[in-house]
Amino acid sequence: MNDREALVSELVGDRADAWDLAGLIPTELLRKLGEAGLLCGEVPREHGGLGLSSLDNGRFTAHVGSLCSSLRSVMTSQGMAAWTIQRLGSARQRAEHLPRLTSGTLAAVGFSEPQAGSDLSAITTEIRPDGDDVVVDGRKVWVTAAHYADLLVVFGRYGDGAAAVLVPADAPGVTVERVADPMGCRAAGHAGIRLDSVRLPRGHVLGGAGAALTMLVTAALSYGRMSVAWGCVGILRACLAVASRHAKSRAQFGRPLAEHQLIAGHLADLLVAEQTATRVCEHASRCWDNGSSDMVTAAVLAKHVGATQAATAAAAAVQILASAGASDGHVAARAYRDAKLMEIIEGSNELCRLMLAQHALSVAG
Ligand code: FAD
């Protein structure tokens, strides 16, 4: 275990289930990790970040995901906000805002709207120029970490195209309302955001100009997909560990569960899932680190493999534990609820399959 992993292990300890039940992670802990640059480890050193490669940050993300998917979700949001600023912001915006994200400011990213979920071309949030300002009106839903965030990265229509705008969470006209009782990642601070005539200096529009919505969204979501994919590797590791321990220690019919072949089969499937997801994530991170043209597809593939394997494996882990893992407050029950949501976010299973099918068709010529 490296120093980063040891620090986060110490900070989380055995509290992830209590945070899940309470629906909250202590904000001071998030700020501490934020100040250490650990919530968005790929921010370059010149902007105060750790400058980690995608592979190193991915491995760290898997470690966090094995401890607590809510914390990993907050990390995904912070990293996605940082990546959006890095990709879309001007040199001045990068120099101003990235150091904030590596020194304790917490951020969240809002794409989804009541009528724009899978189909983000339906977003209606408007960013309207008005003199030296812009005025933002709209509504965002299910924004991970918005409850904790000081800064909201909001996507909306801008002129003929779209833009991302930096909205301080305490700006007049911003209302953040928590999602009540989410099924999983319960402490990740999901919230809806209302933006009513929010007036901001024009300098808050990333890059200062509009661009095609698809380009903007793909840039931001690709980071999110990588982070969720690695987080799913963490869920798989947690499931494998807890299920293996239980299968060795619990006996039925006069021998340990692990010696019953059907249970051994489940354990083998868990290992295959964990190894498969790890390798696909490593491949995607290498594409990312090399700036490969396959990067976008590799991120979709990693997210899809990670999420589907984690959801299947978490169900198997609950099956192996049976009543021992069937209560809230147990790592297997938490993994089961958290993993299911990974099949919905950053491109649902269906949307990932559609994108992968398009890729297959395009390479077939
Ligand atoms: P819908 O788009 O209504 O889809 C419903 C079902 O239909 C899904 O199964 C979908 O796959 C399927 N479907 C839709 N279109 C097609 C199609 N063309 N072909 C086949 N099937 C289709 N949003 C943010 O902006 N920021 C966040 O940080 C964020 N975090 C989230 C965290 C969680 C835990 C959850 C649950 C959601 C989060 N979201 C966030 C919202 C998330 O991005 C959306 O839930 C997701 O895009 C799906 O949209 P939807 O829920 O409206 O489902």
Tab-separated table of C-alpha atoms and ligand atoms in Angstrom:
chain	number	residue	atom	x	y	z
A	1	MET	CA	0.000	0.000	0.000
A	2	ASN	CA	1.472	3.408	-0.950
A	3	ASP	CA	1.252	6.567	1.210
A	4	ARG	CA	-1.886	7.864	-0.537
A	5	GLU	CA	-3.695	4.587	-0.010
A	6	ALA	CA	-2.533	4.355	3.607
A	7	LEU	CA	-3.791	7.884	4.327
A	8	VAL	CA	-7.218	7.269	2.870
A	9	SER	CA	-7.473	3.853	4.588
A	10	GLU	CA	-6.722	5.544	7.896
A	11	LEU	CA	-9.217	8.364	7.304
A	12	VAL	CA	-12.016	6.010	6.258
A	13	GLY	CA	-11.235	3.273	8.800
A	14	ASP	CA	-14.355	1.205	9.360
A	15	ARG	CA	-16.755	4.146	9.004
A	16	ALA	CA	-18.017	3.699	5.427
A	17	ASP	CA	-21.134	1.792	6.511
A	18	ALA	CA	-21.951	4.401	9.166
A	19	TRP	CA	-21.588	7.188	6.546
A	20	ASP	CA	-23.819	5.216	4.206
A	21	LEU	CA	-26.506	4.834	6.878
A	22	ALA	CA	-26.249	8.497	7.907
A	23	GLY	CA	-26.110	9.661	4.274
A	24	LEU	CA	-23.145	11.923	5.003
A	25	ILE	CA	-19.359	11.955	4.910
A	26	PRO	CA	-17.829	14.486	7.327
A	27	THR	CA	-17.067	17.600	5.248
A	28	GLU	CA	-13.800	18.210	7.101
A	29	LEU	CA	-12.573	14.809	5.887
A	30	LEU	CA	-13.433	15.727	2.283
A	31	ARG	CA	-11.614	19.041	2.668
A	32	LYS	CA	-8.583	17.290	4.141
A	33	LEU	CA	-8.387	14.940	1.157
A	34	GLY	CA	-9.051	17.886	-1.166
A	35	GLU	CA	-6.253	19.940	0.368
A	36	ALA	CA	-3.891	17.009	-0.175
A	37	GLY	CA	-4.869	17.062	-3.861
A	38	LEU	CA	-6.190	13.513	-3.556
A	39	LEU	CA	-9.726	14.147	-4.832
A	40	CYS	CA	-8.410	15.093	-8.275
A	41	GLY	CA	-4.974	13.530	-8.481
A	42	GLU	CA	-4.423	14.118	-12.195
A	43	VAL	CA	-4.282	17.918	-11.931
A	44	PRO	CA	-0.806	18.892	-13.189
A	45	ARG	CA	1.839	19.950	-10.688
A	46	GLU	CA	2.054	23.427	-12.242
A	47	HIS	CA	-1.504	23.991	-10.983
A	48	GLY	CA	-0.839	22.657	-7.518
A	49	GLY	CA	-1.920	19.076	-8.238
A	50	LEU	CA	-0.198	15.739	-7.782
A	51	GLY	CA	0.222	15.273	-11.538
A	52	LEU	CA	-0.653	11.568	-11.358
A	53	SER	CA	-0.998	9.528	-14.521
A	54	SER	CA	-4.423	8.104	-15.280
A	55	LEU	CA	-3.059	4.666	-14.360
A	56	ASP	CA	-1.761	5.769	-10.953
A	57	ASN	CA	-4.867	7.798	-10.207
A	58	GLY	CA	-7.004	4.889	-11.387
A	59	ARG	CA	-5.300	2.475	-9.024
A	60	PHE	CA	-5.816	4.960	-6.199
A	61	THR	CA	-9.471	5.364	-7.224
A	62	ALA	CA	-9.917	1.576	-7.054
A	63	HIS	CA	-8.499	1.609	-3.542
A	64	VAL	CA	-10.934	4.347	-2.485
A	65	GLY	CA	-13.755	2.462	-4.232
A	66	SER	CA	-12.925	-0.691	-2.271
A	67	LEU	CA	-13.414	1.278	0.957
A	68	CYS	CA	-16.346	3.563	0.197
A	69	SER	CA	-18.173	4.187	-3.089
A	70	SER	CA	-19.705	7.405	-1.747
A	71	LEU	CA	-16.260	8.872	-1.171
A	72	ARG	CA	-15.139	7.573	-4.558
A	73	SER	CA	-18.183	9.272	-6.126
A	74	VAL	CA	-17.206	12.614	-4.564
A	75	MET	CA	-13.724	12.032	-5.966
A	76	THR	CA	-15.159	11.325	-9.417
A	77	SER	CA	-17.076	14.633	-9.340
A	78	GLN	CA	-14.061	16.624	-8.192
A	79	GLY	CA	-11.850	14.999	-10.822
A	80	MET	CA	-14.442	15.564	-13.535
A	81	ALA	CA	-14.749	19.243	-12.557
A	82	ALA	CA	-10.964	19.626	-12.660
A	83	TRP	CA	-10.695	17.820	-15.989
A	84	THR	CA	-13.458	19.992	-17.471
A	85	ILE	CA	-11.613	23.146	-16.414
A	86	GLN	CA	-8.339	21.714	-17.729
A	87	ARG	CA	-9.847	20.735	-21.081
A	88	LEU	CA	-12.236	23.607	-21.725
A	89	GLY	CA	-10.841	26.507	-19.704
A	90	SER	CA	-8.459	29.212	-20.912
A	91	ALA	CA	-4.891	29.356	-19.547
A	92	ARG	CA	-6.066	32.047	-17.129
A	93	GLN	CA	-9.047	29.995	-15.932
A	94	ARG	CA	-6.825	26.938	-15.443
A	95	ALA	CA	-4.337	28.986	-13.431
A	96	GLU	CA	-7.094	30.516	-11.304
A	97	HIS	CA	-9.394	27.574	-10.628
A	98	LEU	CA	-7.335	24.367	-10.677
A	99	PRO	CA	-5.281	25.358	-7.604
A	100	ARG	CA	-8.563	25.931	-5.761
A	101	LEU	CA	-9.650	22.365	-6.489
A	102	THR	CA	-6.400	21.011	-5.073
A	103	SER	CA	-6.557	23.100	-1.904
A	104	GLY	CA	-9.903	22.227	-0.360
A	105	THR	CA	-12.574	23.765	-2.607
A	106	LEU	CA	-15.133	21.053	-3.406
A	107	ALA	CA	-16.828	20.820	-6.801
A	108	ALA	CA	-19.650	19.028	-8.630
A	109	VAL	CA	-20.685	18.778	-12.277
A	110	GLY	CA	-24.258	19.197	-13.540
A	111	PHE	CA	-25.395	17.881	-16.930
A	112	SER	CA	-28.647	16.042	-16.217
A	113	GLU	CA	-32.010	17.777	-16.158
A	114	PRO	CA	-35.550	16.575	-15.510
A	115	GLN	CA	-36.121	16.007	-19.252
A	116	ALA	CA	-32.500	15.381	-20.266
A	117	GLY	CA	-31.001	12.194	-18.845
A	118	SER	CA	-29.525	9.830	-21.431
A	119	ASP	CA	-30.321	12.378	-24.125
A	120	LEU	CA	-28.272	15.406	-23.140
A	121	SER	CA	-29.109	17.136	-26.435
A	122	ALA	CA	-32.422	17.949	-24.686
A	123	ILE	CA	-30.852	20.190	-22.034
A	124	THR	CA	-32.596	23.536	-21.669
A	125	THR	CA	-30.443	25.321	-19.082
A	126	GLU	CA	-29.592	28.644	-20.637
A	127	ILE	CA	-26.390	30.667	-20.252
A	128	ARG	CA	-27.295	34.070	-21.682
A	129	PRO	CA	-24.760	36.881	-22.283
A	130	ASP	CA	-25.833	40.189	-20.750
A	131	GLY	CA	-23.248	42.968	-21.027
A	132	ASP	CA	-20.099	41.904	-19.164
A	133	ASP	CA	-22.078	39.173	-17.413
A	134	VAL	CA	-23.913	35.969	-18.197
A	135	VAL	CA	-27.239	35.001	-16.662
A	136	VAL	CA	-27.920	31.317	-15.990
A	137	ASP	CA	-31.412	29.818	-15.743
A	138	GLY	CA	-32.256	26.135	-15.470
A	139	ARG	CA	-32.513	23.034	-13.363
A	140	LYS	CA	-30.107	20.146	-12.802
A	141	VAL	CA	-30.931	16.839	-11.158
A	142	TRP	CA	-29.022	14.119	-9.320
A	143	VAL	CA	-25.746	16.013	-9.233
A	144	THR	CA	-23.263	13.927	-7.237
A	145	ALA	CA	-21.458	15.842	-4.473
A	146	ALA	CA	-23.541	18.993	-5.030
A	147	HIS	CA	-24.513	18.935	-1.346
A	148	TYR	CA	-20.835	19.388	-0.400
A	149	ALA	CA	-19.746	21.556	-3.313
A	150	ASP	CA	-18.527	25.154	-3.184
A	151	LEU	CA	-18.278	25.296	-6.964
A	152	LEU	CA	-20.703	23.910	-9.553
A	153	VAL	CA	-19.661	23.240	-13.139
A	154	VAL	CA	-22.920	23.664	-15.055
A	155	PHE	CA	-23.508	22.737	-18.702
A	156	GLY	CA	-26.058	24.727	-20.669
A	157	ARG	CA	-27.032	26.205	-23.996
A	158	TYR	CA	-24.934	29.200	-25.016
A	159	GLY	CA	-25.711	31.031	-28.251
A	160	ASP	CA	-25.919	28.499	-31.082
A	161	GLY	CA	-23.940	25.925	-29.145
A	162	ALA	CA	-23.266	25.065	-25.525
A	163	ALA	CA	-20.852	25.944	-22.749
A	164	ALA	CA	-19.821	25.016	-19.239
A	165	VAL	CA	-19.990	27.759	-16.652
A	166	LEU	CA	-18.483	27.944	-13.159
A	167	VAL	CA	-21.191	28.752	-10.631
A	168	PRO	CA	-20.308	29.407	-6.972
A	169	ALA	CA	-22.782	27.347	-4.941
A	170	ASP	CA	-23.553	30.411	-2.783
A	171	ALA	CA	-24.284	32.751	-5.720
A	172	PRO	CA	-27.680	34.497	-5.480
A	173	GLY	CA	-30.311	32.449	-7.340
A	174	VAL	CA	-28.699	29.046	-6.687
A	175	THR	CA	-30.714	26.511	-4.685
A	176	VAL	CA	-29.268	23.082	-3.867
A	177	GLU	CA	-31.676	20.446	-2.601
A	178	ARG	CA	-30.570	16.965	-1.590
A	179	VAL	CA	-31.989	13.873	-3.232
A	180	ALA	CA	-33.944	12.134	-0.474
A	181	ASP	CA	-32.866	8.566	0.348
A	182	PRO	CA	-30.828	7.529	-2.715
A	183	MET	CA	-30.683	3.762	-3.188
A	184	GLY	CA	-26.883	3.617	-3.170
A	185	CYS	CA	-23.778	5.762	-2.700
A	186	ARG	CA	-26.014	7.321	-0.075
A	187	ALA	CA	-23.342	9.602	1.373
A	188	ALA	CA	-22.248	11.006	-2.008
A	189	GLY	CA	-24.311	14.185	-1.554
A	190	HIS	CA	-26.559	13.867	-4.630
A	191	ALA	CA	-28.658	16.980	-5.076
A	192	GLY	CA	-30.848	18.868	-7.486
A	193	ILE	CA	-29.823	22.402	-8.384
A	194	ARG	CA	-32.095	25.282	-9.329
A	195	LEU	CA	-30.543	28.227	-11.129
A	196	ASP	CA	-32.843	31.255	-11.135
A	197	SER	CA	-31.398	34.268	-12.977
A	198	VAL	CA	-27.916	33.577	-11.617
A	199	ARG	CA	-25.733	36.501	-12.709
A	200	LEU	CA	-22.002	35.834	-13.117
A	201	PRO	CA	-19.093	37.628	-14.770
A	202	ARG	CA	-18.566	36.396	-18.340
A	203	GLY	CA	-15.154	35.147	-17.263
A	204	HIS	CA	-16.944	32.228	-15.578
A	205	VAL	CA	-17.765	30.687	-18.979
A	206	LEU	CA	-15.044	28.099	-19.627
A	207	GLY	CA	-13.049	29.005	-22.701
A	208	GLY	CA	-15.142	32.172	-23.015
A	209	ALA	CA	-17.140	30.853	-25.971
A	210	GLY	CA	-19.676	28.278	-27.047
A	211	ALA	CA	-18.866	24.921	-28.637
A	212	ALA	CA	-20.714	21.811	-29.789
A	213	LEU	CA	-22.540	20.187	-26.867
A	214	THR	CA	-21.391	16.684	-27.837
A	215	MET	CA	-17.749	17.712	-27.739
A	216	LEU	CA	-18.132	19.388	-24.319
A	217	VAL	CA	-20.052	16.523	-22.795
A	218	THR	CA	-17.769	13.815	-24.187
A	219	ALA	CA	-14.725	15.617	-22.794
A	220	ALA	CA	-16.162	15.766	-19.280
A	221	LEU	CA	-17.874	12.371	-19.275
A	222	SER	CA	-14.804	10.508	-20.493
A	223	TYR	CA	-13.030	11.405	-17.267
A	224	GLY	CA	-16.111	10.412	-15.275
A	225	ARG	CA	-16.257	7.050	-17.041
A	226	MET	CA	-12.635	6.277	-16.243
A	227	SER	CA	-13.158	7.159	-12.606
A	228	VAL	CA	-16.369	5.136	-12.251
A	229	ALA	CA	-14.731	2.173	-14.008
A	230	TRP	CA	-11.833	2.134	-11.554
A	231	GLY	CA	-14.285	2.654	-8.681
A	232	CYS	CA	-16.061	-0.513	-9.832
A	233	VAL	CA	-12.763	-2.400	-9.644
A	234	GLY	CA	-12.738	-1.316	-5.998
A	235	ILE	CA	-16.271	-2.645	-5.451
A	236	LEU	CA	-15.212	-5.944	-7.029
A	237	ARG	CA	-12.201	-6.221	-4.710
A	238	ALA	CA	-14.327	-5.505	-1.647
A	239	CYS	CA	-16.838	-8.162	-2.735
A	240	LEU	CA	-14.156	-10.745	-3.473
A	241	ALA	CA	-12.499	-10.164	-0.090
A	242	VAL	CA	-15.638	-10.309	2.026
A	243	ALA	CA	-17.115	-13.281	0.149
A	244	SER	CA	-13.858	-15.294	0.313
A	245	ARG	CA	-13.459	-14.668	4.037
A	246	HIS	CA	-17.014	-15.725	4.700
A	247	ALA	CA	-16.786	-18.833	2.508
A	248	LYS	CA	-13.729	-19.984	4.469
A	249	SER	CA	-15.122	-19.290	7.927
A	250	ARG	CA	-18.765	-20.355	7.647
A	251	ALA	CA	-19.520	-24.080	7.605
A	252	GLN	CA	-22.729	-25.770	6.476
A	253	PHE	CA	-23.350	-29.487	5.943
A	254	GLY	CA	-20.189	-30.204	7.932
A	255	ARG	CA	-17.681	-28.274	5.822
A	256	PRO	CA	-16.746	-24.698	4.925
A	257	LEU	CA	-18.946	-23.045	2.290
A	258	ALA	CA	-15.821	-22.714	0.109
A	259	GLU	CA	-15.686	-26.500	-0.199
A	260	HIS	CA	-19.145	-26.626	-1.757
A	261	GLN	CA	-18.487	-26.479	-5.475
A	262	LEU	CA	-21.333	-24.148	-6.311
A	263	ILE	CA	-19.954	-21.578	-3.862
A	264	ALA	CA	-16.423	-22.120	-5.206
A	265	GLY	CA	-17.866	-21.400	-8.644
A	266	HIS	CA	-19.212	-18.055	-7.412
A	267	LEU	CA	-15.792	-17.216	-5.974
A	268	ALA	CA	-14.097	-18.082	-9.263
A	269	ASP	CA	-16.564	-15.821	-11.098
A	270	LEU	CA	-15.788	-13.004	-8.661
A	271	LEU	CA	-12.070	-13.351	-9.313
A	272	VAL	CA	-12.603	-13.440	-13.081
A	273	ALA	CA	-14.763	-10.299	-12.836
A	274	GLU	CA	-12.205	-8.430	-10.728
A	275	GLN	CA	-9.319	-9.395	-13.005
A	276	THR	CA	-11.245	-8.629	-16.199
A	277	ALA	CA	-12.329	-5.191	-14.996
A	278	THR	CA	-8.819	-4.394	-13.767
A	279	ARG	CA	-7.225	-5.271	-17.122
A	280	VAL	CA	-9.790	-3.303	-19.129
A	281	CYS	CA	-9.263	-0.274	-16.859
A	282	GLU	CA	-5.495	-0.564	-17.165
A	283	HIS	CA	-5.836	-0.625	-20.934
A	284	ALA	CA	-8.097	2.458	-20.895
A	285	SER	CA	-5.733	4.357	-18.597
A	286	ARG	CA	-2.784	3.527	-20.838
A	287	CYS	CA	-4.768	4.861	-23.823
A	288	TRP	CA	-5.530	7.986	-21.776
A	289	ASP	CA	-1.896	8.465	-20.706
A	290	ASN	CA	-0.650	7.998	-24.295
A	291	GLY	CA	-3.305	10.341	-25.723
A	292	SER	CA	-4.425	7.468	-27.951
A	293	SER	CA	-7.248	8.042	-30.424
A	294	ASP	CA	-8.921	4.964	-28.839
A	295	MET	CA	-9.211	6.800	-25.535
A	296	VAL	CA	-12.921	7.675	-25.708
A	297	THR	CA	-14.013	4.160	-26.695
A	298	ALA	CA	-11.639	2.568	-24.191
A	299	ALA	CA	-13.224	4.671	-21.430
A	300	VAL	CA	-16.747	3.581	-22.459
A	301	LEU	CA	-15.615	-0.061	-22.564
A	302	ALA	CA	-13.950	0.170	-19.153
A	303	LYS	CA	-17.005	1.814	-17.613
A	304	HIS	CA	-19.348	-0.746	-19.116
A	305	VAL	CA	-17.253	-3.768	-18.117
A	306	GLY	CA	-16.604	-2.336	-14.647
A	307	ALA	CA	-20.235	-1.491	-13.927
A	308	THR	CA	-21.775	-4.707	-15.248
A	309	GLN	CA	-19.161	-6.913	-13.576
A	310	ALA	CA	-19.519	-5.047	-10.279
A	311	ALA	CA	-23.314	-5.315	-10.301
A	312	THR	CA	-23.222	-9.053	-11.072
A	313	ALA	CA	-20.433	-9.733	-8.606
A	314	ALA	CA	-22.049	-7.760	-5.784
A	315	ALA	CA	-25.185	-9.865	-6.225
A	316	ALA	CA	-23.026	-13.012	-6.043
A	317	ALA	CA	-21.310	-11.734	-2.894
A	318	VAL	CA	-24.682	-11.207	-1.210
A	319	GLN	CA	-25.650	-14.722	-2.336
A	320	ILE	CA	-22.534	-16.244	-0.737
A	321	LEU	CA	-23.067	-14.336	2.507
A	322	ALA	CA	-26.824	-14.864	2.468
A	323	SER	CA	-28.377	-13.639	5.746
A	324	ALA	CA	-24.942	-12.532	7.021
A	325	GLY	CA	-24.748	-9.872	4.297
A	326	ALA	CA	-28.410	-9.079	3.950
A	327	SER	CA	-28.666	-6.034	6.218
A	328	ASP	CA	-27.817	-2.409	5.631
A	329	GLY	CA	-24.582	-1.676	7.417
A	330	HIS	CA	-22.882	-4.694	5.806
A	331	VAL	CA	-20.249	-4.162	3.139
A	332	ALA	CA	-21.928	-6.650	0.751
A	333	ALA	CA	-25.342	-5.001	1.035
A	334	ARG	CA	-23.733	-1.593	0.424
A	335	ALA	CA	-21.782	-2.901	-2.574
A	336	TYR	CA	-24.989	-4.400	-4.017
A	337	ARG	CA	-26.829	-1.059	-3.857
A	338	ASP	CA	-23.840	1.032	-4.962
A	339	ALA	CA	-22.925	-1.235	-7.885
A	340	LYS	CA	-26.423	-1.163	-9.349
A	341	LEU	CA	-26.226	2.623	-9.667
A	342	MET	CA	-22.959	2.326	-11.571
A	343	GLU	CA	-24.990	0.721	-14.379
A	344	ILE	CA	-26.998	3.938	-14.696
A	345	ILE	CA	-24.476	6.782	-14.427
A	346	GLU	CA	-21.885	8.198	-16.862
A	347	GLY	CA	-23.679	6.421	-19.702
A	348	SER	CA	-26.161	3.694	-18.737
A	349	ASN	CA	-25.555	0.079	-19.804
A	350	GLU	CA	-27.809	0.649	-22.808
A	351	LEU	CA	-26.074	3.855	-23.890
A	352	CYS	CA	-22.643	2.237	-23.474
A	353	ARG	CA	-23.745	-0.700	-25.622
A	354	LEU	CA	-25.040	1.663	-28.288
A	355	MET	CA	-21.716	3.539	-28.313
A	356	LEU	CA	-19.739	0.285	-28.442
A	357	ALA	CA	-21.925	-0.997	-31.277
A	358	GLN	CA	-21.289	2.238	-33.197
A	359	HIS	CA	-17.567	1.718	-32.698
A	360	ALA	CA	-17.790	-1.878	-33.910
A	361	LEU	CA	-19.676	-0.752	-37.001
A	362	SER	CA	-17.195	2.027	-37.715
A	363	VAL	CA	-14.144	-0.251	-37.567
A	364	ALA	CA	-15.940	-2.835	-39.715
A	365	GLY	CA	-15.749	-0.274	-42.529
B	1	FAD	P1	-33.435	7.906	-18.876
B	1	FAD	O1	-32.562	8.668	-19.811
B	1	FAD	O2	-34.849	8.315	-18.746
B	1	FAD	O3	-33.365	6.370	-19.277
B	1	FAD	C1	-34.249	5.391	-18.727
B	1	FAD	C2	-33.834	4.036	-19.267
B	1	FAD	O4	-33.953	4.028	-20.692
B	1	FAD	C3	-32.376	3.690	-18.974
B	1	FAD	O5	-32.255	2.311	-18.750
B	1	FAD	C4	-31.656	4.056	-20.257
B	1	FAD	O6	-30.463	3.329	-20.431
B	1	FAD	C5	-32.721	3.687	-21.286
B	1	FAD	N1	-32.560	4.432	-22.529
B	1	FAD	C6	-32.602	5.775	-22.725
B	1	FAD	N2	-32.385	6.084	-24.008
B	1	FAD	C7	-32.182	4.913	-24.655
B	1	FAD	C8	-31.884	4.556	-25.995
B	1	FAD	N3	-31.700	5.464	-26.955
B	1	FAD	N4	-31.771	3.233	-26.299
B	1	FAD	C9	-31.899	2.299	-25.336
B	1	FAD	N5	-32.158	2.575	-24.059
B	1	FAD	C10	-32.297	3.862	-23.707
B	1	FAD	N6	-26.085	13.692	-13.531
B	1	FAD	C11	-25.245	14.757	-13.553
B	1	FAD	O7	-25.415	15.671	-14.360
B	1	FAD	N7	-24.201	14.856	-12.674
B	1	FAD	C12	-23.946	13.891	-11.756
B	1	FAD	O8	-22.980	14.019	-10.989
B	1	FAD	C13	-24.827	12.750	-11.699
B	1	FAD	N8	-24.645	11.782	-10.772
B	1	FAD	C14	-25.573	10.750	-10.685
B	1	FAD	C15	-25.443	9.794	-9.656
B	1	FAD	C16	-26.397	8.798	-9.523
B	1	FAD	C17	-26.262	7.797	-8.406
B	1	FAD	C18	-27.499	8.720	-10.424
B	1	FAD	C19	-28.546	7.650	-10.287
B	1	FAD	C20	-27.609	9.641	-11.438
B	1	FAD	C21	-26.656	10.661	-11.581
B	1	FAD	N9	-26.771	11.629	-12.577
B	1	FAD	C22	-25.909	12.696	-12.623
B	1	FAD	C23	-27.836	11.490	-13.569
B	1	FAD	C24	-27.464	10.412	-14.589
B	1	FAD	O9	-26.490	10.910	-15.457
B	1	FAD	C25	-28.745	9.965	-15.306
B	1	FAD	O10	-29.533	9.271	-14.353
B	1	FAD	C26	-28.444	9.073	-16.496
B	1	FAD	O11	-27.861	9.800	-17.536
B	1	FAD	C27	-29.718	8.380	-17.028
B	1	FAD	O12	-30.710	9.329	-17.237
B	1	FAD	P2	-32.175	9.094	-16.619
B	1	FAD	O13	-32.013	8.664	-15.211
B	1	FAD	O14	-32.958	10.312	-16.887
B	1	FAD	O15	-32.765	7.869	-17.416
